CSV table of C-alpha atoms in Angstrom, one decimal:
chain,number,residue,atom,x,y,z
A,8,UNK,CA,40.1,0.0,79.3
A,9,UNK,CA,43.0,-2.4,78.7
A,10,UNK,CA,45.5,-2.2,81.4
A,11,UNK,CA,48.3,-3.9,79.4
A,12,UNK,CA,51.5,-2.2,78.3
A,13,UNK,CA,51.1,0.0,75.3
A,14,UNK,CA,52.2,-1.4,71.9
A,15,UNK,CA,53.7,1.9,70.8
A,16,UNK,CA,54.8,4.7,73.0
A,17,UNK,CA,56.5,8.0,72.5
A,18,UNK,CA,58.4,9.9,75.2
A,19,UNK,CA,59.6,13.5,75.0
A,20,UNK,CA,59.7,13.5,71.2
A,21,UNK,CA,61.2,16.7,69.7
A,22,UNK,CA,61.6,17.7,66.0
A,23,UNK,CA,62.8,21.0,64.8
A,24,UNK,CA,63.1,22.3,61.3
A,25,UNK,CA,65.6,25.2,61.7
A,26,UNK,CA,64.0,27.5,64.3
A,27,UNK,CA,60.5,25.9,63.8
A,28,UNK,CA,59.6,23.4,66.4
A,29,UNK,CA,57.2,21.0,64.7
A,30,UNK,CA,57.1,18.3,67.5
A,31,UNK,CA,57.4,19.7,71.0
A,32,UNK,CA,58.0,17.3,73.8
A,33,UNK,CA,55.2,14.9,72.8
A,34,UNK,CA,54.3,11.9,74.9
A,35,UNK,CA,51.9,9.4,73.4
A,36,UNK,CA,50.7,5.8,74.2
A,37,UNK,CA,48.9,3.6,71.8
A,38,UNK,CA,47.2,0.8,73.8
A,39,UNK,CA,46.8,-2.7,72.4
A,40,UNK,CA,43.7,-2.9,70.3
A,41,UNK,CA,42.6,0.7,70.6
A,42,UNK,CA,42.0,3.2,67.9
A,43,UNK,CA,43.8,6.4,68.8
A,44,UNK,CA,43.1,9.4,66.7
A,45,UNK,CA,45.4,12.4,66.3
A,46,UNK,CA,43.6,15.6,65.3
A,47,UNK,CA,44.7,19.1,65.1
A,48,UNK,CA,44.6,22.1,62.7
A,49,UNK,CA,46.7,22.2,59.5
A,50,UNK,CA,50.3,22.6,60.3
A,51,UNK,CA,50.0,21.2,63.8
A,52,UNK,CA,52.7,18.6,63.0
A,53,UNK,CA,50.6,15.5,62.6
A,54,UNK,CA,52.3,14.2,59.5
A,55,UNK,CA,55.8,14.9,60.9
A,56,UNK,CA,54.8,13.0,64.1
A,57,UNK,CA,53.7,10.1,62.0
A,58,UNK,CA,56.8,10.3,59.9
A,59,UNK,CA,58.9,9.9,63.1
A,60,UNK,CA,56.9,6.8,64.0
A,61,UNK,CA,57.4,5.2,60.6
A,62,UNK,CA,61.1,6.0,60.5
A,63,UNK,CA,61.0,8.5,57.6
A,64,UNK,CA,61.9,11.5,59.8
A,65,UNK,CA,64.6,11.3,62.5
A,66,UNK,CA,63.6,13.0,65.7
A,67,UNK,CA,66.0,15.5,67.4
A,68,UNK,CA,65.2,14.2,70.9
A,69,UNK,CA,63.0,11.7,72.7
A,70,UNK,CA,62.4,8.0,72.3
A,71,UNK,CA,60.0,5.7,70.5
A,72,UNK,CA,59.2,2.3,71.8
A,73,UNK,CA,57.5,-0.6,70.0
A,74,UNK,CA,56.4,-2.7,72.9
A,75,UNK,CA,59.5,-2.5,75.1
A,76,UNK,CA,61.9,-2.2,72.2
A,77,UNK,CA,63.5,1.1,71.5
A,78,UNK,CA,63.0,1.7,67.8
A,79,UNK,CA,64.1,5.4,67.7
A,80,UNK,CA,67.0,4.8,65.3
A,81,UNK,CA,65.6,1.8,63.4
A,82,UNK,CA,65.2,2.4,59.6
A,83,UNK,CA,61.7,2.3,58.1
A,84,UNK,CA,61.9,-1.1,56.5
A,85,UNK,CA,63.0,-2.7,59.8
A,86,UNK,CA,60.1,-1.1,61.6
A,87,UNK,CA,57.7,-2.3,59.0
A,88,UNK,CA,59.1,-5.8,59.5
A,89,UNK,CA,58.6,-5.6,63.2
A,90,UNK,CA,54.9,-5.0,62.6
A,91,UNK,CA,54.3,-1.4,62.0
A,92,UNK,CA,52.1,-1.0,58.9
A,93,UNK,CA,51.2,2.3,57.4
A,94,UNK,CA,48.9,3.9,54.8
A,95,UNK,CA,49.9,7.1,53.0
A,96,UNK,CA,48.0,10.3,52.9
A,97,UNK,CA,48.8,10.6,49.2
A,98,UNK,CA,47.9,7.2,47.6
A,99,UNK,CA,51.0,5.1,47.2
A,100,UNK,CA,50.3,1.8,45.5
A,101,UNK,CA,52.3,-0.1,42.9
A,102,UNK,CA,50.6,1.3,39.7
A,103,UNK,CA,52.4,-1.0,37.3
A,104,UNK,CA,51.4,-4.2,39.1
A,105,UNK,CA,48.0,-5.9,39.2
A,106,UNK,CA,45.9,-5.7,42.3
A,107,UNK,CA,46.7,-9.2,43.4
A,108,UNK,CA,50.5,-8.6,42.8
A,109,UNK,CA,50.2,-5.5,45.0
A,110,UNK,CA,48.8,-7.6,47.8
A,111,UNK,CA,51.3,-10.5,47.3
A,112,UNK,CA,54.3,-8.1,47.2
A,113,UNK,CA,53.1,-6.3,50.3
A,114,UNK,CA,52.8,-9.7,52.2
A,115,UNK,CA,56.2,-10.8,51.0
A,116,UNK,CA,58.3,-9.2,53.6
A,117,UNK,CA,56.2,-10.8,56.3
A,118,UNK,CA,56.9,-14.2,54.8
A,119,UNK,CA,60.6,-13.8,55.0
A,120,UNK,CA,63.1,-12.6,52.4
A,121,UNK,CA,62.4,-12.2,48.8
A,122,UNK,CA,65.5,-13.7,47.3
A,123,UNK,CA,63.5,-16.5,45.6
A,124,UNK,CA,64.7,-16.5,42.0
A,125,UNK,CA,63.1,-19.5,40.5
A,126,UNK,CA,59.6,-20.3,41.7
A,127,UNK,CA,56.7,-18.4,40.1
A,128,UNK,CA,55.4,-15.8,42.6
A,129,UNK,CA,51.8,-16.5,41.7
A,130,UNK,CA,52.3,-20.3,42.1
A,131,UNK,CA,52.3,-20.2,45.9
A,132,UNK,CA,48.8,-21.2,46.6
A,133,UNK,CA,48.8,-20.6,50.3
A,134,UNK,CA,50.1,-17.0,49.9
A,135,UNK,CA,47.7,-16.5,47.0
A,136,UNK,CA,44.8,-17.5,49.1
A,137,UNK,CA,45.9,-15.2,51.9
A,138,UNK,CA,46.2,-12.3,49.5
A,139,UNK,CA,42.8,-13.0,48.0
A,140,UNK,CA,41.2,-13.1,51.4
A,141,UNK,CA,42.8,-9.7,52.1
A,142,UNK,CA,41.4,-8.2,48.9
A,143,UNK,CA,37.9,-9.6,49.8
A,144,UNK,CA,38.2,-7.8,53.2
A,145,UNK,CA,38.8,-4.4,51.6
A,146,UNK,CA,36.3,-5.1,48.8
A,147,UNK,CA,38.6,-5.5,45.9
A,148,UNK,CA,38.3,-9.3,45.3
A,149,UNK,CA,36.6,-8.8,41.9
A,150,UNK,CA,39.4,-6.6,40.7
A,151,UNK,CA,42.3,-8.9,41.5
A,152,UNK,CA,43.7,-9.1,37.9
A,153,UNK,CA,43.3,-5.4,37.1
A,154,UNK,CA,46.3,-3.1,36.8
A,155,UNK,CA,46.4,-0.9,39.9
A,156,UNK,CA,47.4,2.3,38.1
A,157,UNK,CA,44.2,3.2,36.2
A,158,UNK,CA,41.8,2.4,39.1
A,159,UNK,CA,39.6,5.0,40.7
A,160,UNK,CA,40.6,7.1,43.7
A,161,UNK,CA,38.3,5.2,46.1
A,162,UNK,CA,39.7,1.9,44.9
A,163,UNK,CA,43.2,3.2,45.3
A,164,UNK,CA,42.4,4.0,49.0
A,165,UNK,CA,41.1,0.5,49.5
A,166,UNK,CA,44.2,-1.0,48.0
A,167,UNK,CA,46.3,1.3,50.1
A,168,UNK,CA,44.7,-0.2,53.2
A,169,UNK,CA,45.2,-3.7,51.8
A,170,UNK,CA,48.9,-3.1,51.3
A,171,UNK,CA,49.2,-1.8,54.9
A,172,UNK,CA,47.4,-4.9,56.2
A,173,UNK,CA,49.2,-7.5,54.1
A,174,UNK,CA,52.2,-7.6,56.4
A,175,UNK,CA,49.8,-8.6,59.3
A,176,UNK,CA,50.9,-5.6,61.4
A,177,UNK,CA,50.3,-5.2,65.1
A,178,UNK,CA,50.1,-1.5,64.7
A,179,UNK,CA,48.5,0.4,61.8
A,180,UNK,CA,49.5,4.0,61.2
A,181,UNK,CA,46.8,5.6,59.1
A,182,UNK,CA,47.7,9.0,57.5
A,183,UNK,CA,44.3,10.6,56.6
A,184,UNK,CA,42.8,7.5,55.0
A,185,UNK,CA,39.7,9.4,54.1
A,186,UNK,CA,41.6,12.1,52.3
A,187,UNK,CA,39.8,13.2,49.0
A,188,UNK,CA,36.9,10.7,49.5
A,189,UNK,CA,33.3,11.5,49.0
A,190,UNK,CA,30.8,11.0,51.9
A,191,UNK,CA,29.7,7.6,50.8
A,192,UNK,CA,33.3,6.2,50.2
A,193,UNK,CA,34.4,7.5,53.5
A,194,UNK,CA,31.5,5.9,55.3
A,195,UNK,CA,32.4,2.6,53.6
A,196,UNK,CA,36.0,2.9,54.7
A,197,UNK,CA,34.9,3.8,58.3
A,198,UNK,CA,32.8,0.6,58.4
A,199,UNK,CA,35.8,-1.4,57.1
A,200,UNK,CA,38.1,0.1,59.8
A,201,UNK,CA,35.4,-0.5,62.5
A,202,UNK,CA,35.3,-4.2,61.5
A,203,UNK,CA,39.0,-4.4,62.0
A,204,UNK,CA,38.9,-2.7,65.4
A,205,UNK,CA,40.4,-4.8,68.2
A,206,UNK,CA,42.4,-7.1,65.9
A,207,UNK,CA,45.0,-4.4,65.2
A,208,UNK,CA,45.9,-1.2,67.1
A,209,UNK,CA,45.4,1.9,65.0
A,210,UNK,CA,46.9,5.4,65.1
A,211,UNK,CA,44.6,7.5,63.0
A,212,UNK,CA,45.5,10.9,61.7
A,213,UNK,CA,42.3,12.3,60.2
A,214,UNK,CA,40.5,15.5,59.4
A,215,UNK,CA,37.1,13.9,58.9
A,216,UNK,CA,35.6,14.4,62.4
A,217,UNK,CA,32.7,12.0,61.7
A,218,UNK,CA,35.1,9.3,61.1
A,219,UNK,CA,37.2,10.2,64.1
A,220,UNK,CA,34.3,10.2,66.5
A,221,UNK,CA,32.9,7.0,65.0
A,222,UNK,CA,36.2,5.1,65.3
A,223,UNK,CA,38.4,6.5,68.1
A,224,UNK,CA,38.6,5.1,71.6
A,225,UNK,CA,40.9,8.0,72.5
A,226,UNK,CA,41.9,11.2,70.8
A,227,UNK,CA,45.0,13.3,71.2
A,228,UNK,CA,44.9,16.9,70.1
A,229,UNK,CA,48.0,18.4,68.5
A,230,UNK,CA,48.5,22.2,68.3
A,231,UNK,CA,51.7,23.8,67.1
A,232,UNK,CA,53.6,20.5,67.6
A,233,UNK,CA,52.4,20.2,71.2
A,234,UNK,CA,50.0,17.6,72.5
A,235,UNK,CA,47.5,19.7,74.4
A,236,UNK,CA,45.1,17.0,75.4
A,237,UNK,CA,44.5,13.2,75.3
A,238,UNK,CA,41.2,11.6,76.3
A,239,UNK,CA,38.1,9.8,75.3
A,240,UNK,CA,36.0,11.5,72.6
A,241,UNK,CA,33.6,12.9,75.3
A,242,UNK,CA,36.5,14.3,77.3
A,243,UNK,CA,37.9,15.9,74.2
A,244,UNK,CA,34.6,17.4,73.3
A,245,UNK,CA,34.3,18.9,76.8
A,246,UNK,CA,37.9,20.1,77.1
A,247,UNK,CA,38.1,23.9,77.4
A,248,UNK,CA,41.6,24.3,76.0
A,249,UNK,CA,40.8,22.1,73.0
A,250,UNK,CA,37.8,24.2,72.2
A,251,UNK,CA,39.7,27.4,72.5
A,252,UNK,CA,42.6,26.1,70.4
A,253,UNK,CA,41.0,24.0,67.8
A,254,UNK,CA,37.2,24.0,67.6
A,255,UNK,CA,37.0,27.7,68.1
A,256,UNK,CA,35.7,29.6,71.2
A,257,UNK,CA,32.1,29.6,70.2
A,258,UNK,CA,32.0,25.9,69.3
A,259,UNK,CA,28.7,24.6,70.5
A,260,UNK,CA,29.9,20.9,70.6
A,261,UNK,CA,30.5,19.2,67.3
B,26,UNK,CA,84.7,-29.9,22.0
B,27,UNK,CA,86.5,-27.3,20.0
B,28,UNK,CA,85.1,-23.7,19.9
B,29,UNK,CA,87.3,-23.1,16.9
B,30,UNK,CA,84.7,-24.8,14.8
B,31,UNK,CA,82.2,-22.2,13.6
B,32,UNK,CA,79.2,-24.5,13.9
B,33,UNK,CA,80.1,-25.7,17.3
B,34,UNK,CA,80.6,-22.2,18.5
B,35,UNK,CA,77.3,-21.2,17.1
B,36,UNK,CA,75.4,-23.9,19.0
B,37,UNK,CA,77.4,-23.3,22.1
B,38,UNK,CA,76.4,-19.6,22.1
B,39,UNK,CA,72.8,-20.4,21.2
B,40,UNK,CA,72.7,-22.7,24.2
B,41,UNK,CA,73.9,-20.0,26.5
B,42,UNK,CA,71.3,-17.6,25.0
B,43,UNK,CA,68.6,-20.1,25.7
B,44,UNK,CA,69.8,-20.7,29.3
B,45,UNK,CA,70.2,-17.0,29.9
B,46,UNK,CA,66.7,-16.3,28.6
B,47,UNK,CA,65.2,-19.0,30.8
B,48,UNK,CA,67.0,-17.6,33.8
B,49,UNK,CA,65.7,-14.1,33.1
B,50,UNK,CA,62.2,-15.4,32.4
B,51,UNK,CA,62.0,-17.3,35.7
B,52,UNK,CA,63.6,-14.4,37.6
B,53,UNK,CA,61.1,-11.9,36.3
B,54,UNK,CA,58.1,-14.0,37.5
B,55,UNK,CA,59.7,-15.0,40.8
B,56,UNK,CA,59.2,-13.4,44.2
B,57,UNK,CA,62.5,-11.6,43.6
B,58,UNK,CA,61.3,-10.4,40.2
B,59,UNK,CA,58.0,-9.1,41.8
B,60,UNK,CA,60.1,-7.2,44.3
B,61,UNK,CA,62.1,-5.6,41.5
B,62,UNK,CA,59.0,-4.6,39.6
B,63,UNK,CA,57.6,-3.2,42.8
B,64,UNK,CA,60.8,-1.1,43.3
B,65,UNK,CA,60.6,0.2,39.8
B,66,UNK,CA,56.9,1.0,40.2
B,67,UNK,CA,57.1,2.8,43.6
B,68,UNK,CA,60.4,2.7,45.5
B,69,UNK,CA,59.3,4.8,48.4
B,70,UNK,CA,56.5,2.3,49.2
B,71,UNK,CA,58.9,-0.6,49.3
B,72,UNK,CA,60.4,0.4,52.7
B,73,UNK,CA,57.0,0.7,54.3
B,74,UNK,CA,56.2,-2.9,53.5
B,75,UNK,CA,59.4,-4.0,55.1
B,76,UNK,CA,61.7,-4.5,52.2
B,77,UNK,CA,65.1,-2.9,51.8
B,78,UNK,CA,65.3,-1.8,48.2
B,79,UNK,CA,69.0,-1.4,48.1
B,80,UNK,CA,69.7,-5.1,48.7
B,81,UNK,CA,67.4,-6.2,45.9
B,82,UNK,CA,68.8,-3.7,43.5
B,83,UNK,CA,72.3,-4.8,44.3
B,84,UNK,CA,71.4,-8.4,43.7
B,85,UNK,CA,69.8,-7.4,40.3
B,86,UNK,CA,73.0,-5.6,39.3
B,87,UNK,CA,75.1,-8.6,40.2
B,88,UNK,CA,72.9,-11.0,38.3
B,89,UNK,CA,72.9,-8.7,35.3
B,90,UNK,CA,76.7,-8.2,35.5
B,91,UNK,CA,77.2,-12.0,35.6
B,92,UNK,CA,75.1,-12.5,32.5
B,93,UNK,CA,77.1,-9.7,30.7
B,94,UNK,CA,80.4,-11.4,31.8
B,95,UNK,CA,79.3,-14.6,30.1
B,96,UNK,CA,78.3,-12.7,27.0
B,97,UNK,CA,81.7,-11.0,27.0
B,98,UNK,CA,83.6,-14.3,27.3
B,99,UNK,CA,81.5,-15.6,24.3
B,100,UNK,CA,82.2,-12.5,22.3
B,101,UNK,CA,85.9,-12.9,22.9
B,102,UNK,CA,85.7,-16.4,21.6
B,103,UNK,CA,83.7,-15.3,18.6
B,104,UNK,CA,85.9,-12.5,17.6
B,105,UNK,CA,89.1,-14.2,18.7
B,106,UNK,CA,90.2,-10.8,19.6
B,107,UNK,CA,89.7,-8.4,22.6
B,108,UNK,CA,90.4,-4.7,22.3
B,109,UNK,CA,90.0,-1.8,24.7
B,110,UNK,CA,87.4,-0.5,22.2
B,111,UNK,CA,84.9,-2.9,23.8
B,112,UNK,CA,84.9,-0.6,26.8
B,113,UNK,CA,84.0,2.4,24.8
B,114,UNK,CA,80.5,3.8,25.7
B,115,UNK,CA,79.4,3.4,22.1
B,116,UNK,CA,79.4,-0.4,22.6
B,117,UNK,CA,77.2,-0.1,25.7
B,118,UNK,CA,75.0,2.3,23.7
B,119,UNK,CA,74.6,-0.3,21.0
B,120,UNK,CA,73.3,-2.8,23.6
B,121,UNK,CA,70.9,-0.2,25.0
B,122,UNK,CA,69.6,0.6,21.4
B,123,UNK,CA,68.9,-3.1,20.9
B,124,UNK,CA,66.8,-3.1,24.0
B,125,UNK,CA,65.0,0.1,23.1
B,126,UNK,CA,64.3,-1.2,19.6
B,127,UNK,CA,62.9,-4.6,20.7
B,128,UNK,CA,61.1,-3.5,23.8
B,129,UNK,CA,62.1,-3.0,27.5
B,130,UNK,CA,59.4,-4.8,29.5
B,131,UNK,CA,59.6,-8.3,28.1
B,132,UNK,CA,62.1,-11.1,27.9
B,133,UNK,CA,61.6,-11.4,24.2
B,134,UNK,CA,62.1,-7.7,23.5
B,135,UNK,CA,65.9,-7.5,23.7
B,136,UNK,CA,66.2,-10.7,21.6
B,137,UNK,CA,64.0,-9.3,18.9
B,138,UNK,CA,65.8,-5.9,19.2
B,139,UNK,CA,69.3,-7.5,18.8
B,140,UNK,CA,68.2,-9.3,15.7
B,141,UNK,CA,66.5,-6.2,14.3
B,142,UNK,CA,69.6,-4.1,15.1
B,143,UNK,CA,72.0,-6.4,13.3
B,144,UNK,CA,69.6,-6.7,10.4
B,145,UNK,CA,69.2,-2.9,10.1
B,146,UNK,CA,73.0,-2.3,10.5
B,147,UNK,CA,73.8,-4.8,7.6
B,148,UNK,CA,70.8,-3.8,5.4
B,149,UNK,CA,71.2,0.0,5.8
B,150,UNK,CA,75.0,-0.4,5.5
B,151,UNK,CA,74.5,-1.8,2.0
B,152,UNK,CA,72.4,1.3,1.0
B,153,UNK,CA,74.6,4.0,2.3
B,154,UNK,CA,77.7,4.4,4.4
B,155,UNK,CA,75.8,7.0,6.4
B,156,UNK,CA,73.5,4.3,7.8
B,157,UNK,CA,73.6,5.6,11.4
B,158,UNK,CA,71.6,8.5,10.2
B,159,UNK,CA,68.7,6.3,9.0
B,160,UNK,CA,69.1,4.1,12.1
B,161,UNK,CA,68.7,7.2,14.3
B,162,UNK,CA,65.5,8.2,12.5
B,163,UNK,CA,64.1,4.7,13.0
B,164,UNK,CA,64.9,4.7,16.7
B,165,UNK,CA,63.2,8.1,17.2
B,166,UNK,CA,60.1,6.7,15.5
B,167,UNK,CA,60.1,3.6,17.6
B,168,UNK,CA,60.6,5.5,20.9
B,169,UNK,CA,57.8,8.0,20.0
B,170,UNK,CA,55.2,5.5,18.8
B,171,UNK,CA,56.0,2.3,20.5
B,172,UNK,CA,57.4,2.8,24.0
B,173,UNK,CA,57.8,-1.0,24.3
B,174,UNK,CA,59.5,-1.5,21.0
B,175,UNK,CA,58.9,-3.9,18.2
B,176,UNK,CA,57.3,-6.5,20.5
B,177,UNK,CA,54.6,-4.0,21.3
B,178,UNK,CA,54.1,-3.0,17.7
B,179,UNK,CA,53.7,-6.6,16.6
B,180,UNK,CA,51.3,-7.2,19.5
B,181,UNK,CA,49.2,-4.2,18.5
B,182,UNK,CA,49.1,-5.2,14.8
B,183,UNK,CA,47.9,-8.7,15.7
B,184,UNK,CA,45.2,-7.4,18.0
B,185,UNK,CA,43.9,-4.6,15.8
B,186,UNK,CA,41.9,-6.9,13.4
B,187,UNK,CA,39.9,-8.1,16.3
B,188,UNK,CA,39.4,-4.7,17.7
B,189,UNK,CA,37.9,-3.6,14.4
B,190,UNK,CA,35.2,-6.2,14.6
């Protein structure tokens, strides 16, 4: 285990929608280089928690730290610029741009501002090479000049990851990256994420338990907005409360 | 140089048109242009890659307003007359119709559209005083069958002989 300070930490986070408490006093630490999975039944508040980390949802109480910096009130685009990359549960690419343009645009914020009015965006060889290397990493190098819109679901998911990686984030927030994927595609994506392990810290919200147990160093279980357990996959498998709340009483180990 | 001379004024305006087209062309393909196209394509995704859409949209409006201001100044010189009627929405609508007619997603489109619009206005005007009626019908057809206007239509016609092979 790395003893270093966490890259992302959450303290006493609370979010209510009217009378419904969707995040209830959640504490969470993402250690540098680890893959930390967040699991829980539907409606447990996983997406809302992620939304508060990305800056789309404003928490009612509690604090979020990126390293030592308090980012609780920072808007989404500023967090992204600090090094918080994310992928969306529902594919969110730029359908009217080509694959390479998607990758270039996604890397643009990292390279500084985009108020460059004259030079051709595709003429910057260094950035083009970086973007191509990224596409190769997610397996889309052969499709660089295709329009993103009409591609297949699996390819959209790959591009989704490429966009999230393009800003060279320190932390990757992955909202159900395997959503809607077949067994084969989801195994490919699992291998891809495994290969990235260590170079970037990942917070993974995922329903696919095979992927979770293959990837995660630690798992946090969310039930009704409360984090009921955090631990290694083995500890989580053995945890009585988790089994009762989530896996079902009679679960004979997954 | 006197802009009172018709020929001089013509070349002067044509020069501005060429310059404006070049600026727009370069802008569309620049990093800034890529950002704008990204915002149009998927604005919610823009924030998550670290860009603040509002700033880029604002800059685009300023750029577009500047070009329109130049056009306005040239129009005043051409007409030697400025009236409040230029502020009427119908004038803005005419400009929009030119863009629709020519094609929205290219630099060439609005140029072709402006020429086509003027040509139709004059031509149809000779046939009937109710020319807006015919113009309306033509616009409906263009919008229904060629979302990107005349430029797309011409492109399709030029490609189709090869497709048939």
